[in-house]
Structures are given as structure tokens and as C-alpha cells.
Coordinates of C-alpha atoms in Angstrom, one line a residue:
Chain A
M1 CA -7.9 17.8 -6.9
R2 CA -10.1 17.1 -4.1
N3 CA -8.6 13.9 -3.6
I4 CA -5.0 15.1 -3.4
Y5 CA -6.3 17.2 -0.8
L6 CA -7.7 14.6 1.2
M7 CA -4.7 12.8 0.6
T8 CA -2.0 15.6 1.9
L9 CA -4.0 15.9 5.0
F10 CA -4.5 12.7 5.9
T11 CA 0.1 12.0 5.7
L12 CA 0.1 15.1 7.3
K13 CA -1.9 13.9 10.4
E14 CA 0.3 10.6 9.8
A15 CA 3.3 12.4 10.9
M16 CA 1.9 14.3 13.4
A17 CA 0.9 10.8 15.1
R18 CA 4.7 9.8 14.9
K19 CA 7.1 10.5 17.4
V20 CA 10.0 11.8 14.9
F21 CA 8.2 14.7 14.1
L22 CA 7.4 16.3 17.7
F23 CA 11.0 15.8 18.3
F24 CA 12.1 17.3 15.5
I25 CA 9.7 20.4 16.4
G26 CA 10.9 19.7 20.1
I27 CA 14.3 20.4 18.9
S28 CA 13.7 23.6 17.3
I29 CA 11.3 24.5 20.0
L30 CA 14.6 24.0 22.2
A31 CA 16.9 25.3 19.5
I32 CA 14.7 28.8 19.1
I33 CA 14.8 28.9 22.9
V34 CA 18.4 28.7 23.2
T35 CA 19.2 31.0 20.6
A36 CA 17.1 33.6 22.4
L37 CA 18.9 33.0 25.6
I38 CA 22.0 33.5 24.3
F39 CA 21.3 36.6 22.5
S40 CA 19.7 38.1 25.2
L41 CA 22.8 38.0 27.0
V42 CA 25.0 39.4 24.6
D43 CA 25.3 42.9 23.9
T44 CA 25.2 43.4 19.8
Q45 CA 27.0 46.6 19.9
S46 CA 29.9 44.7 20.9
I47 CA 29.6 42.1 18.5
I48 CA 29.7 44.7 16.1
S49 CA 32.6 46.4 17.4
G50 CA 34.6 42.9 17.6
F51 CA 34.7 43.1 13.7
E52 CA 36.6 45.9 11.8
S53 CA 34.9 46.9 8.8
K54 CA 36.4 48.7 5.9
A55 CA 32.7 48.8 4.5
G56 CA 29.7 50.8 6.2
N57 CA 28.2 50.0 9.1
D58 CA 25.3 48.7 7.5
L59 CA 27.4 45.8 5.6
L60 CA 29.0 45.0 8.9
V61 CA 25.3 44.4 10.2
R62 CA 24.3 42.4 7.2
N63 CA 27.5 40.3 7.2
I64 CA 27.3 39.3 10.9
V65 CA 23.8 38.6 10.7
S66 CA 24.0 36.5 7.8
S67 CA 26.7 34.5 9.0
L68 CA 24.9 33.6 12.5
E69 CA 22.1 32.6 10.9
I70 CA 24.1 30.1 8.4
M71 CA 26.1 29.3 11.4
I72 CA 23.1 28.4 13.6
I73 CA 20.3 27.2 10.6
S74 CA 23.3 25.3 8.7
P75 CA 23.8 22.2 11.2
L76 CA 20.3 22.2 12.3
A77 CA 18.2 22.0 8.9
G78 CA 21.1 19.2 8.0
L79 CA 20.1 17.5 11.3
G80 CA 16.3 18.1 10.2
L81 CA 16.6 16.7 6.9
L82 CA 18.1 13.5 8.1
L83 CA 15.1 13.4 10.5
A84 CA 12.9 14.0 7.5
I85 CA 14.2 11.1 5.2
F86 CA 14.4 9.1 8.0
S87 CA 10.5 9.9 9.2
S88 CA 9.1 10.3 6.3
S89 CA 10.5 7.1 4.4
S90 CA 7.7 4.9 5.9
F91 CA 4.5 7.4 4.3
V92 CA 4.5 5.4 1.0
P93 CA 5.2 2.0 2.4
N94 CA 2.7 1.9 4.9
M95 CA 0.0 3.3 2.3
L96 CA 1.0 0.5 0.1
E97 CA 0.8 -2.8 3.4
K98 CA -2.3 -5.3 2.5
G99 CA -5.2 -4.4 3.8
N100 CA -4.5 -0.9 3.8
I101 CA -3.8 0.1 0.0
D102 CA -7.0 -2.8 -0.9
L103 CA -9.2 -0.1 0.8
L104 CA -7.5 3.3 -0.5
L105 CA -7.8 1.7 -4.5
S106 CA -11.5 0.9 -3.8
K107 CA -12.4 4.5 -3.3
P108 CA -12.9 6.5 -6.4
V109 CA -9.6 7.6 -6.3
S110 CA -6.9 7.6 -9.2
R111 CA -3.4 6.0 -8.2
Q112 CA -1.7 9.3 -9.4
Q113 CA -3.9 11.1 -7.1
L114 CA -2.9 9.1 -4.1
L115 CA 0.8 9.5 -4.7
W116 CA 0.8 12.9 -5.3
G117 CA -1.6 13.0 -2.0
K118 CA 1.8 11.0 -0.1
Y119 CA 4.3 13.4 -1.8
I120 CA 2.7 16.6 -1.1
G121 CA 1.9 15.4 2.5
G122 CA 5.4 14.6 3.2
L123 CA 6.7 18.1 1.6
L124 CA 4.4 20.2 3.5
V125 CA 5.4 18.7 6.9
V126 CA 9.0 19.4 6.3
L127 CA 8.0 22.9 4.9
L128 CA 6.4 23.6 7.9
N129 CA 9.0 22.3 10.7
I130 CA 11.8 24.0 8.8
G131 CA 10.1 27.1 8.5
F132 CA 9.2 27.3 11.8
L133 CA 12.4 26.8 13.0
V134 CA 14.3 29.3 10.3
I135 CA 11.8 31.8 10.5
G136 CA 12.1 31.7 14.5
I137 CA 15.9 31.8 14.5
W138 CA 15.4 34.8 11.8
I139 CA 13.1 36.5 13.8
I140 CA 15.5 36.4 17.0
I141 CA 18.6 37.4 14.9
A142 CA 16.7 39.9 13.5
L143 CA 15.0 42.2 16.6
K144 CA 18.9 41.7 18.5
F145 CA 20.5 43.8 15.7
S146 CA 17.4 45.5 14.3
F147 CA 18.2 44.2 10.7
W148 CA 15.5 43.0 9.0
D149 CA 16.4 41.4 5.2
P150 CA 13.7 38.4 4.4
T151 CA 16.7 37.3 2.2
F152 CA 17.7 34.6 4.3
L153 CA 14.1 33.2 4.0
W154 CA 14.4 32.1 1.0
S155 CA 16.5 28.7 2.7
V156 CA 13.1 27.3 3.7
L157 CA 12.1 26.8 0.1
I158 CA 16.0 25.7 -0.8
I159 CA 15.9 22.9 2.3
T160 CA 12.4 21.8 1.3
F161 CA 13.7 21.8 -2.5
T162 CA 16.2 19.2 -1.0
F163 CA 14.1 17.2 0.5
A164 CA 11.9 17.0 -2.4
V165 CA 14.6 15.9 -4.8
L166 CA 15.4 12.8 -2.3
Y167 CA 11.6 12.3 -1.1
S168 CA 11.1 11.3 -5.2
L169 CA 13.4 8.9 -4.8
I170 CA 12.0 7.8 -1.7
V171 CA 9.1 7.5 -3.2
L172 CA 10.3 5.5 -5.9
C173 CA 12.2 3.0 -3.7
G174 CA 9.0 2.7 -1.5
I175 CA 6.9 1.5 -4.7
L176 CA 9.2 -0.7 -5.7
T177 CA 10.1 -2.6 -2.8
R178 CA 7.2 -2.0 -0.4
G179 CA 9.6 -1.3 2.4
S180 CA 11.5 1.8 4.1
M181 CA 14.9 0.6 4.1
L182 CA 16.6 1.0 0.7
G183 CA 14.8 4.3 -0.1
M184 CA 16.0 5.7 3.3
M185 CA 19.7 4.2 2.8
L186 CA 19.9 6.0 -0.5
A187 CA 18.8 9.3 0.5
Y188 CA 21.1 9.1 3.4
F189 CA 24.5 8.1 1.2
I190 CA 23.7 10.8 -1.1
F191 CA 23.5 13.1 1.2
L192 CA 25.6 12.2 3.6
I193 CA 28.5 11.3 0.7
L194 CA 27.7 10.8 -2.9
S195 CA 26.9 14.3 -3.3
P196 CA 29.7 15.9 -1.1
V197 CA 32.3 13.8 -3.1
L198 CA 30.9 14.0 -6.5
M199 CA 30.9 17.9 -5.9
L200 CA 34.4 17.9 -4.6
A201 CA 35.4 15.5 -8.0
N202 CA 33.7 17.9 -10.3
D203 CA 35.2 20.7 -9.2
K204 CA 38.5 19.1 -9.2
A205 CA 38.4 17.3 -11.8
D206 CA 41.5 18.2 -14.1
I207 CA 43.2 17.5 -11.0
F208 CA 42.1 13.9 -9.7
F209 CA 41.3 12.3 -13.7
K210 CA 43.9 12.4 -16.1
N211 CA 41.8 10.2 -18.0
D212 CA 39.4 12.0 -20.4
T213 CA 36.3 9.1 -20.0
V214 CA 36.8 8.3 -16.5
K215 CA 36.5 12.3 -16.0
N216 CA 33.3 12.2 -18.4
I217 CA 31.9 9.2 -16.4
V218 CA 32.5 11.2 -13.1
K219 CA 30.8 14.5 -14.6
G220 CA 28.1 12.4 -16.1
I221 CA 27.1 11.0 -12.1
Y222 CA 27.6 14.1 -11.0
Y223 CA 25.0 15.9 -13.3
F224 CA 22.6 13.3 -12.9
V225 CA 22.5 12.8 -8.4
P226 CA 21.0 15.4 -7.1
K227 CA 23.2 18.2 -5.9
T228 CA 22.1 18.2 -2.2
S229 CA 25.6 19.6 -1.4
E230 CA 25.3 22.8 -3.7
L231 CA 21.9 23.6 -2.4
M232 CA 22.4 23.4 1.0
G233 CA 25.5 25.1 1.5
K234 CA 26.6 26.9 -1.1
M235 CA 23.2 27.5 -2.6
I236 CA 21.6 28.4 1.3
T237 CA 25.0 30.8 1.8
E238 CA 24.4 32.8 -1.8
L239 CA 21.1 33.8 -0.4
A240 CA 21.8 34.8 3.3
T241 CA 24.4 37.2 2.5
G242 CA 21.9 38.6 -0.1
K243 CA 24.4 37.9 -3.2
G244 CA 21.6 35.8 -5.0
I245 CA 22.0 32.5 -6.8
A246 CA 25.4 33.0 -8.9
D247 CA 24.9 29.0 -10.5
F248 CA 21.1 27.7 -11.4
Q249 CA 22.7 24.5 -12.7
P250 CA 22.3 22.3 -9.7
L251 CA 19.0 23.6 -8.9
V252 CA 18.2 22.5 -12.3
S253 CA 19.8 19.3 -12.4
S254 CA 17.8 18.0 -9.1
F255 CA 14.3 19.3 -10.2
I256 CA 15.3 17.4 -13.6
F257 CA 16.4 14.1 -11.0
L258 CA 13.1 15.0 -9.3
V259 CA 10.8 15.0 -12.4
L260 CA 11.8 11.7 -13.7
M261 CA 11.8 9.5 -10.4
M262 CA 8.4 11.2 -10.0
V263 CA 7.7 10.1 -13.4
I264 CA 9.0 6.7 -13.0
S265 CA 7.0 6.2 -9.7
I266 CA 4.0 6.7 -11.1
I267 CA 4.3 4.8 -14.3
T268 CA 5.0 1.8 -12.1
F269 CA 2.3 2.8 -9.3
R270 CA -0.2 2.6 -12.3
K271 CA 1.0 -1.0 -12.8
K272 CA 1.5 -2.2 -10.1
D273 CA -0.7 -5.2 -9.0
F274 CA -1.5 -5.4 -4.9
Chain B
M1 CA -26.6 -5.7 -18.5
G2 CA -25.5 -7.3 -15.8
I3 CA -24.1 -5.1 -12.6
I4 CA -20.8 -6.9 -12.9
E5 CA -20.0 -8.8 -16.3
T6 CA -17.2 -10.7 -17.3
K7 CA -15.3 -12.2 -20.1
E8 CA -12.7 -15.0 -20.5
L9 CA -11.2 -12.9 -17.6
T10 CA -7.9 -14.5 -16.9
K11 CA -4.7 -13.7 -14.2
I12 CA -1.8 -15.1 -14.3
F13 CA 0.8 -13.9 -11.6
S14 CA 4.2 -14.6 -12.8
S15 CA 7.4 -14.7 -10.7
G16 CA 10.7 -15.4 -12.5
S17 CA 9.9 -18.4 -14.2
K18 CA 7.2 -19.7 -12.7
K19 CA 3.5 -18.8 -13.6
V20 CA 0.3 -19.3 -11.7
I21 CA -3.1 -19.2 -12.9
A22 CA -5.0 -16.7 -10.5
L23 CA -8.0 -17.0 -12.5
S24 CA -8.9 -18.8 -15.7
E25 CA -11.3 -17.8 -18.2
F26 CA -14.2 -17.0 -15.7
N27 CA -17.2 -15.8 -17.0
L28 CA -20.1 -13.7 -14.5
S29 CA -23.0 -12.1 -15.5
L30 CA -24.4 -10.6 -11.8
E31 CA -27.9 -9.4 -12.1
R32 CA -29.0 -5.9 -9.7
G33 CA -30.0 -7.1 -6.2
T34 CA -28.4 -10.4 -6.0
I35 CA -26.7 -11.9 -2.7
F36 CA -23.9 -13.5 -4.6
G37 CA -21.9 -16.6 -2.7
L38 CA -17.9 -17.2 -4.1
L39 CA -16.6 -20.3 -2.7
G40 CA -13.4 -21.9 -3.1
P41 CA -10.8 -23.4 -0.7
N42 CA -7.7 -20.8 0.3
G43 CA -5.7 -20.1 -3.1
A44 CA -9.1 -20.8 -5.2
G45 CA -8.9 -17.0 -6.5
K46 CA -11.9 -15.6 -5.1
T47 CA -9.5 -12.5 -3.5
T48 CA -8.1 -12.4 -6.8
L49 CA -11.6 -12.0 -8.6
I50 CA -12.6 -9.5 -6.3
K51 CA -8.7 -7.6 -6.9
I52 CA -9.4 -7.4 -10.6
L53 CA -13.1 -5.7 -10.6
L54 CA -11.5 -3.5 -7.9
S55 CA -8.8 -2.2 -10.3
I56 CA -6.7 -3.2 -7.1
I57 CA -5.1 -6.0 -9.7
F58 CA -5.4 -6.2 -13.7
P59 CA -6.1 -9.1 -15.7
S60 CA -3.9 -10.6 -17.7
S61 CA -6.7 -10.9 -20.3
G62 CA -10.1 -11.1 -20.9
Y63 CA -13.0 -8.1 -20.1
A64 CA -14.8 -7.0 -16.9
S65 CA -17.3 -4.0 -16.1
V66 CA -18.8 -3.0 -13.2
L67 CA -22.1 -1.8 -12.8
G68 CA -21.7 -1.0 -16.9
R69 CA -18.4 0.6 -16.6
S70 CA -15.0 -0.6 -17.4
L71 CA -12.7 -1.2 -14.8
S72 CA -10.4 1.8 -16.2
D73 CA -12.7 4.3 -15.2
Y74 CA -11.9 4.7 -11.2
T75 CA -14.9 6.8 -10.8
V76 CA -17.4 3.8 -11.0
K77 CA -16.1 3.3 -7.0
E78 CA -18.7 6.1 -6.1
K79 CA -21.3 3.4 -6.2
I80 CA -18.9 0.7 -4.6
G81 CA -18.1 -0.8 -1.1
Y82 CA -15.4 -3.0 -0.1
L83 CA -14.9 -5.1 3.0
P84 CA -11.3 -6.8 2.3
E85 CA -9.9 -9.7 4.4
N86 CA -7.6 -8.5 7.3
H87 CA -8.3 -4.9 6.5
R88 CA -5.9 -2.4 8.5
Y89 CA -6.8 1.1 9.3
P90 CA -4.4 3.4 11.0
N91 CA -4.2 3.0 14.7
Y92 CA -3.6 6.3 15.3
L93 CA -7.2 7.1 14.0
T94 CA -10.4 6.8 15.7
G95 CA -13.7 4.6 14.5
G96 CA -15.3 8.0 13.4
E97 CA -12.2 9.6 11.8
V98 CA -11.9 6.0 10.3
L99 CA -15.3 6.5 8.8
R100 CA -14.9 10.4 8.1
F101 CA -11.7 9.6 6.2
F102 CA -13.0 7.3 3.9
G103 CA -16.3 8.4 3.7
R104 CA -15.1 11.9 2.5
L105 CA -12.5 9.4 -0.1
S106 CA -15.8 8.6 -1.5
G107 CA -17.0 12.3 -2.1
M108 CA -19.5 12.6 0.6
D109 CA -18.8 15.3 2.7
G110 CA -20.7 18.1 5.4
A111 CA -24.0 17.2 7.1
V112 CA -25.0 14.5 5.2
L113 CA -21.3 12.2 6.3
D114 CA -21.5 12.6 10.1
K115 CA -25.6 11.5 10.0
K116 CA -24.3 8.6 7.8
I117 CA -21.2 7.8 10.5
D118 CA -23.7 8.0 13.4
E119 CA -26.0 5.8 11.7
L120 CA -23.7 3.8 10.8
L121 CA -22.6 3.1 13.9
E122 CA -25.9 2.6 16.0
L123 CA -26.3 0.2 13.7
M124 CA -22.9 -1.6 14.1
N125 CA -23.5 -1.3 17.7
L126 CA -20.2 1.1 17.7
T127 CA -21.9 4.8 19.0
K128 CA -19.8 4.8 22.2
W129 CA -16.4 3.7 20.3
K130 CA -17.0 6.5 18.0
K131 CA -14.0 8.2 19.7
T132 CA -12.2 5.4 20.6
K133 CA -8.7 5.0 18.7
V134 CA -9.1 1.8 16.4
K135 CA -5.7 0.5 18.2
T136 CA -8.0 -0.9 21.3
Y137 CA -10.5 -2.3 19.3
S138 CA -11.2 -6.2 18.8
K139 CA -11.2 -8.0 15.9
G140 CA -15.2 -8.4 15.9
M141 CA -15.3 -4.5 16.4
M142 CA -12.9 -4.1 13.6
Q143 CA -14.9 -6.1 11.1
R144 CA -18.1 -4.0 11.9
L145 CA -16.3 -0.7 11.7
G146 CA -15.2 -2.4 8.6
L147 CA -18.5 -3.4 7.1
A148 CA -19.4 0.5 8.4
Q149 CA -16.9 1.5 6.0
A150 CA -18.0 -0.8 3.7
M151 CA -21.5 1.4 3.4
I152 CA -20.6 4.7 3.9
N153 CA -21.1 5.2 0.5
D154 CA -24.5 4.4 0.5
P155 CA -23.3 2.2 -2.6
E156 CA -25.4 -0.2 -5.3
L157 CA -22.5 -2.7 -4.8
I158 CA -20.7 -4.2 -2.2
F159 CA -17.7 -6.6 -2.1
L160 CA -17.1 -8.3 1.0
D161 CA -14.2 -10.9 1.5
E162 CA -15.0 -13.0 4.9
P163 CA -17.3 -10.1 6.4
T164 CA -17.9 -12.4 9.6
D165 CA -14.4 -13.5 10.2
G166 CA -13.5 -13.1 13.7
V167 CA -17.2 -12.1 14.7
D168 CA -19.2 -14.1 17.6
P169 CA -22.5 -16.2 16.6
L170 CA -24.6 -13.3 17.6
G171 CA -22.6 -10.6 15.5
R172 CA -22.6 -12.9 12.5
K173 CA -26.4 -12.9 12.7
E174 CA -26.7 -8.9 12.8
I175 CA -24.1 -9.3 10.1
R176 CA -26.4 -11.3 8.2
D177 CA -29.6 -9.3 8.9
I178 CA -27.6 -6.1 7.7
L179 CA -27.3 -8.3 4.4
L180 CA -30.4 -9.0 4.2
E181 CA -31.9 -5.8 4.7
L182 CA -29.3 -4.3 2.1
K183 CA -30.7 -6.8 -0.2
S184 CA -34.2 -5.5 0.5
R185 CA -33.1 -2.1 -0.7
S186 CA -31.7 -3.6 -4.4
K187 CA -28.0 -3.7 -3.2
T188 CA -26.1 -6.4 -5.6
I189 CA -24.0 -8.2 -2.4
F190 CA -21.2 -10.3 -3.5
L191 CA -19.4 -12.0 -0.8
N192 CA -16.7 -14.2 -0.5
S193 CA -16.9 -16.6 2.6
H194 CA -15.8 -19.9 3.9
L195 CA -18.7 -20.6 6.3
L196 CA -20.8 -22.4 3.7
S197 CA -23.5 -22.5 5.9
E198 CA -23.6 -19.0 6.3
V199 CA -23.5 -18.6 2.5
E200 CA -26.3 -20.8 2.1
L201 CA -28.5 -19.1 4.3
I202 CA -28.1 -15.6 2.7
T203 CA -27.3 -16.1 -1.1
D204 CA -29.2 -16.2 -3.6
R205 CA -26.5 -17.3 -6.3
V206 CA -23.0 -19.2 -5.5
A207 CA -19.9 -20.0 -7.9
I208 CA -17.7 -22.3 -6.6
L209 CA -14.0 -21.2 -7.7
N210 CA -11.3 -24.4 -7.7
K211 CA -7.3 -22.9 -8.9
G212 CA -8.7 -20.3 -10.8
K213 CA -11.5 -22.0 -12.5
L214 CA -15.5 -22.0 -12.1
L215 CA -16.9 -25.6 -11.4
R216 CA -20.5 -24.6 -10.9
E217 CA -22.3 -21.5 -10.6
G218 CA -26.6 -21.1 -9.8
T219 CA -28.5 -20.8 -7.1
V220 CA -28.1 -22.5 -4.1
Q221 CA -31.3 -24.9 -4.6
E222 CA -29.7 -26.1 -8.1
L223 CA -26.6 -26.7 -6.6
T224 CA -27.5 -28.5 -3.8
E225 CA -30.7 -30.7 -5.3
K226 CA -29.7 -34.3 -5.9
K227 CA -31.0 -35.0 -9.5
E228 CA -33.8 -37.9 -9.5
E229 CA -33.1 -38.7 -5.8
Y230 CA -36.0 -38.9 -3.6
R231 CA -37.0 -39.5 0.2
L232 CA -40.1 -41.5 0.5
S233 CA -41.8 -42.3 3.9
V234 CA -44.5 -45.1 4.0
E235 CA -46.8 -46.6 6.5
S236 CA -47.2 -50.2 5.3
S237 CA -50.8 -51.8 5.9
D238 CA -49.8 -55.1 4.9
S239 CA -47.1 -56.4 7.0
S240 CA -46.7 -59.4 4.6
F241 CA -45.3 -56.6 2.0
K242 CA -41.2 -56.8 1.9
M243 CA -40.0 -53.5 -0.3
P244 CA -37.7 -54.1 -3.0
A245 CA -34.1 -53.3 -3.1
V246 CA -34.8 -52.7 -7.0
Y247 CA -38.1 -52.3 -9.2
N248 CA -37.9 -51.5 -12.8
G249 CA -35.2 -49.4 -12.7
V250 CA -35.4 -47.6 -9.4
M251 CA -32.9 -48.5 -6.6
I252 CA -34.6 -48.5 -3.4
S253 CA -32.5 -48.5 -0.1
N254 CA -33.9 -47.7 3.8
V255 CA -32.2 -45.4 5.3
K256 CA -34.3 -45.5 8.5
D257 CA -37.6 -47.7 9.7
N258 CA -39.8 -46.5 7.3
F259 CA -37.5 -43.9 5.5
Y260 CA -36.4 -44.8 2.2
S261 CA -34.4 -43.5 -0.2
V262 CA -35.4 -43.8 -3.9
K263 CA -33.2 -43.2 -7.1
A264 CA -34.9 -43.1 -10.4
T265 CA -33.9 -42.3 -13.6
D266 CA -36.5 -39.8 -14.5
T267 CA -40.2 -38.9 -13.2
N268 CA -41.8 -41.7 -14.8
Q269 CA -40.4 -44.6 -13.5
L270 CA -40.7 -42.7 -9.9
N271 CA -44.4 -42.8 -10.7
Q272 CA -44.4 -46.1 -11.6
F273 CA -43.1 -47.1 -8.6
I274 CA -45.3 -45.6 -6.8
D275 CA -48.1 -47.1 -8.6
Y276 CA -46.7 -50.6 -7.4
L277 CA -46.4 -49.3 -3.9
R278 CA -50.3 -48.4 -4.3
Q279 CA -51.1 -51.7 -5.7
N280 CA -49.8 -53.5 -3.0
K281 CA -51.9 -51.0 -0.4
I282 CA -48.6 -49.1 1.0
L283 CA -49.7 -45.8 2.1
I284 CA -47.1 -43.0 1.2
S285 CA -47.1 -40.2 3.7
G286 CA -44.9 -38.1 2.2
I287 CA -42.0 -38.1 -0.5
V288 CA -39.2 -34.7 -1.1
K289 CA -36.6 -34.5 -3.6
E290 CA -33.2 -35.3 -1.5
K291 CA -30.7 -32.3 -1.2
S292 CA -27.4 -32.4 0.2
T293 CA -26.0 -29.5 2.0
L294 CA -23.6 -26.8 0.3
E295 CA -21.0 -28.5 2.0
D296 CA -21.7 -31.7 1.2
M297 CA -22.0 -30.3 -3.1
F298 CA -18.9 -28.1 -2.4
I299 CA -16.5 -31.1 -1.2
S300 CA -17.5 -33.5 -3.2
L301 CA -16.8 -31.3 -6.1
I302 CA -13.4 -29.9 -5.2
Q303 CA -12.9 -33.7 -3.9
Q304 CA -13.8 -34.9 -8.1
A305 CA -11.4 -31.6 -9.2
E306 CA -8.8 -32.8 -7.7
K307 CA -8.9 -36.5 -8.7
E308 CA -9.7 -35.0 -12.3
T309 CA -6.4 -33.2 -11.9
V310 CA -4.3 -36.0 -10.5
Q311 CA -5.8 -38.1 -13.4

């Protein structure tokens, strides 16, 4: 555990030395300040009275608050994830550079510990950044509406989990190619294109595909590929509105993908010559 | 059991259908407290051997142990130091931070580590650079920092791959002194170097590797000694005496003035020749066994190996 902890700390230091993480923190601070400024100029009563409610006032406030939270956090978290993928994709290739990996492997540290240290370090960086952003926005909105519902804070874990799944793929690609490009491109492809397309294809499979074989192949791919769209969209909305997660399948199948990627990464890394 | 033992150690790198034998059935037994020099041209397999011994790469076949333990036991590295060729440190770390990071990875911590860092920086003349980022370090400074890093855990066995690369003559002398000091403390040093004159100065044992094969292994003296070849210096009292070119099977050639090179098949033959000189009232002022330099021996051995490969 000590070695994993040391490698995690080392990865955090590496992340802090990168400009992109500072940029991410900068954007988060800016977003929090802008949100605070906007809300300081807005009269909450006028917002509340602008909506008609058949339900009670509390429910109305809850709906407004969660809508605002989703409206502000979703694009920022998406941008944050893109930045996180960009920055973290070089963590493993940097570790595997000649002259660096030789030194690390000459120390009493197992290869598995090195890899877990890099992985946890990367996750921790994203967790801290996303946590800072989400909690900051949440506090501002909660203060303004005097409505303190912590369920939205679960989205910090969902966003970090989404990154964890994509990062496991980045780690594997990093080990296989000793470069950052393939992992980064695949992660972007899944996050921006494949996952949204597969989500739509799966929802509308009966309409899109008449042939059962094609339909099953598409569904198979859908279940294999991480469901970043569902995680970052539907699941965050469900949590923010306090409905709770209706379907755990995207979470479970993405987790299986993560485990698979990490198992292959560890097996490959343990056998690789450097 | 030696501190390093290898038996039929082989490494074959495969790239598609192409196979390269980087190390072929390499056998070695190294005693504790030795400075061992591994020599060979580029691509001979020197770094491959070190990397196998540190489990950075894995052997294709054969067996090796370090400090009496199997290579698969990574905890053995608590007692090993390594300075790789072309080592790289994260450029956002300072010299002190580099040593702290690798010291902690080696299992050290707290005041003991702090003290060790200061001691090593002092030893390597880097104290005033402790808080400077390594990206501003010169090649020589990086090499000295690398050596400090290899010594941070007070290892029993140190692997050094080209330790004096990029270091000026004064710095090289300092590194040599450090290595000799480590030897006096019973540390074992495994040295890869292209600088043969340097290896000759400090190593106890030397192995020569070419294309993955061990050509020769022994002490520097064993390797540089010319068999039954002597340098003779004489003072002739009889001006009419003419030194023969061959006497009773002994080959004599004049090197310069009164210095001769004498080749005899054994000591008996040499003594018969000395008797002959004494009978002719020749005064012998000195006789020493001929030695070649490590560099001469290295070059002739590699050339011979190349010829045999061509044939």
C-alpha cells in the first residue's frame, strides 16, 4: 500500500506541474465566480414566481435548483472530462519512457503497484477538480435558494467514475503503444461519438434495425462499450432531481469494462520488457 | 553462493519473424565486494544483462539470482542501486526531491532519509543545487545526481551503466574515488563502461561480451598478461656479442637500444636463454612479463571474434 500511496502522490505532483490542470482549476474558479455574480444579481423570488406550480413550493424550489445545477454543471463537467482525458493520457506513457521506467523498476516496487499508483493518482486529480467545481456551484445555488439538498453531490462520483472507465482504456493503450495518442483518441471517440450513437441505437433498435442479427450485434457492442452518455446525462439528472438511479445497467456494464481493461493492463504490464 | 549468479542466461528479442540474440547462455558468478566491469561494443548485450538482473526485462531461458534471491522477488531491490544509461528524472522536481522520491520508493523515510540526502548531495558537490529544478542541471550534474540516487538506499549491490558519461576528467576521478570507497565498505559494483582505461584502473574482474556471447572473463591482470612474453633489458659488457634472433626455440627481437622482447614457450626455455646470456657476460638489468593494455586486449579479442563470425 505504501508504494501505491507514493506513486499516487507522485502522479498528483506530476499533474500539478502540468498547465492543463491549472487551466482546469482556473476554469472552475471562473465558473464559480461567474455563477456567484449572476446569482447575486438575480432575485430568487422572481425566479420562483415565474414558474407556476401545481405542487407545493418546496417541490418547485427543488425542481428549479436541480435544473439550474444540471444546466451549469453538465457542460462544465463535459469540458472538464475532455481536459482530464487530454492531460491524463500521458501519465502512463511518461512513466514508460526510457530512463524513467528503468529507474522505477529498479526499486522495490511491483509493476502492479506502479500501475495502480498511476491510475489512482489520475482519478484523484479528476475527483479533486470535479469535486471543487461541483461543490462550489452547489454551495452558491444552495445559499441563494436556501435549499440544501446534498443528493446532487453524488454527481461528483458519477463524473469521476465516467473518467475512471475511460482512463482504464487510456492506461491499456498507454502500455501497449507507450504513447498517449491512441488512448486519447479512443476515449474521445467513445465519449463524444460512440456512446451517444449506441445509446440512441439501443433505445430505437426496433425502429433502426429490422434484421435480428444486426440488432443483436449492435446491442452486443452497446453492452460492451462504456455508457458515458447515460452516466453523464441520464444518471446525473436522476441524482440531481432526487429520483434516484432507475437503471443500474450502465453503471454495472461500464464497471465490467473498467475491470477488464485494468486486468488486461496489469497482465500486459507485468510481462512487458522495457 | 555469489552475490550475482547466472546460468545459461539467454535473451532473444523477437520482432515479427526477425530474432536477435541479445544474450547467449551467459554464465557468471560474482563475489561480494568486487568491482566488476562488463565490456563490449555497442549492442553487445551489456545493458540487456543488467536489465535482466533487475527484472526490467525477462530472460528467454536460463536462471539468475541476485543477493541469493530469485529475480521474481522484487523486494530484493531494497539492497540494490542502479544508475541507468540516459536516465531521466521528471524535470519539475528539484535535485533534493528526486532523491527523496527514490529514497522513499526504496523504503526509506523521515530523518534517516533527510540525513542521507544531505550527505549524498555533499559527496556529489550538489548541495547548493538541492532546491534547483533538475531541468537546469548540466549533463555532469545529472550524472552525479544519478549516482547519488543509486546510493540513496545504501545498497549492497550497485549497477552502474556508463557512470562517467558526460563527466569531466576531475569529476571522473571523483566518481572513481567514490567507487573505490564503496568497495572498501564491501559493496559490490557492477560497471558497464566504454572507457576501458577507467575500467582498468578500478575493476577487480572484467568480462568481455560481444553479440551476446561471453568472450573472456577474469581479473584485469589475467586478461592483459601476455603468455610467456617478456621484456628484457641488458647491459652488454662485451661489445662483440651479437644478440641472436632465435636461441634454442626462444624468439628475440630488439625493441629499442638495450631492450628486447623475448618469447619463450615455457619458463625452462627462458632460463636456458638467461644462462646463455650470462655465459656471454651479458649483464641483465631487468626482466618483466609483457602486458598489453585492456584496450589492446579488448580490440584484438573483438576483432578475432568478428573474424570467426565471418568464417
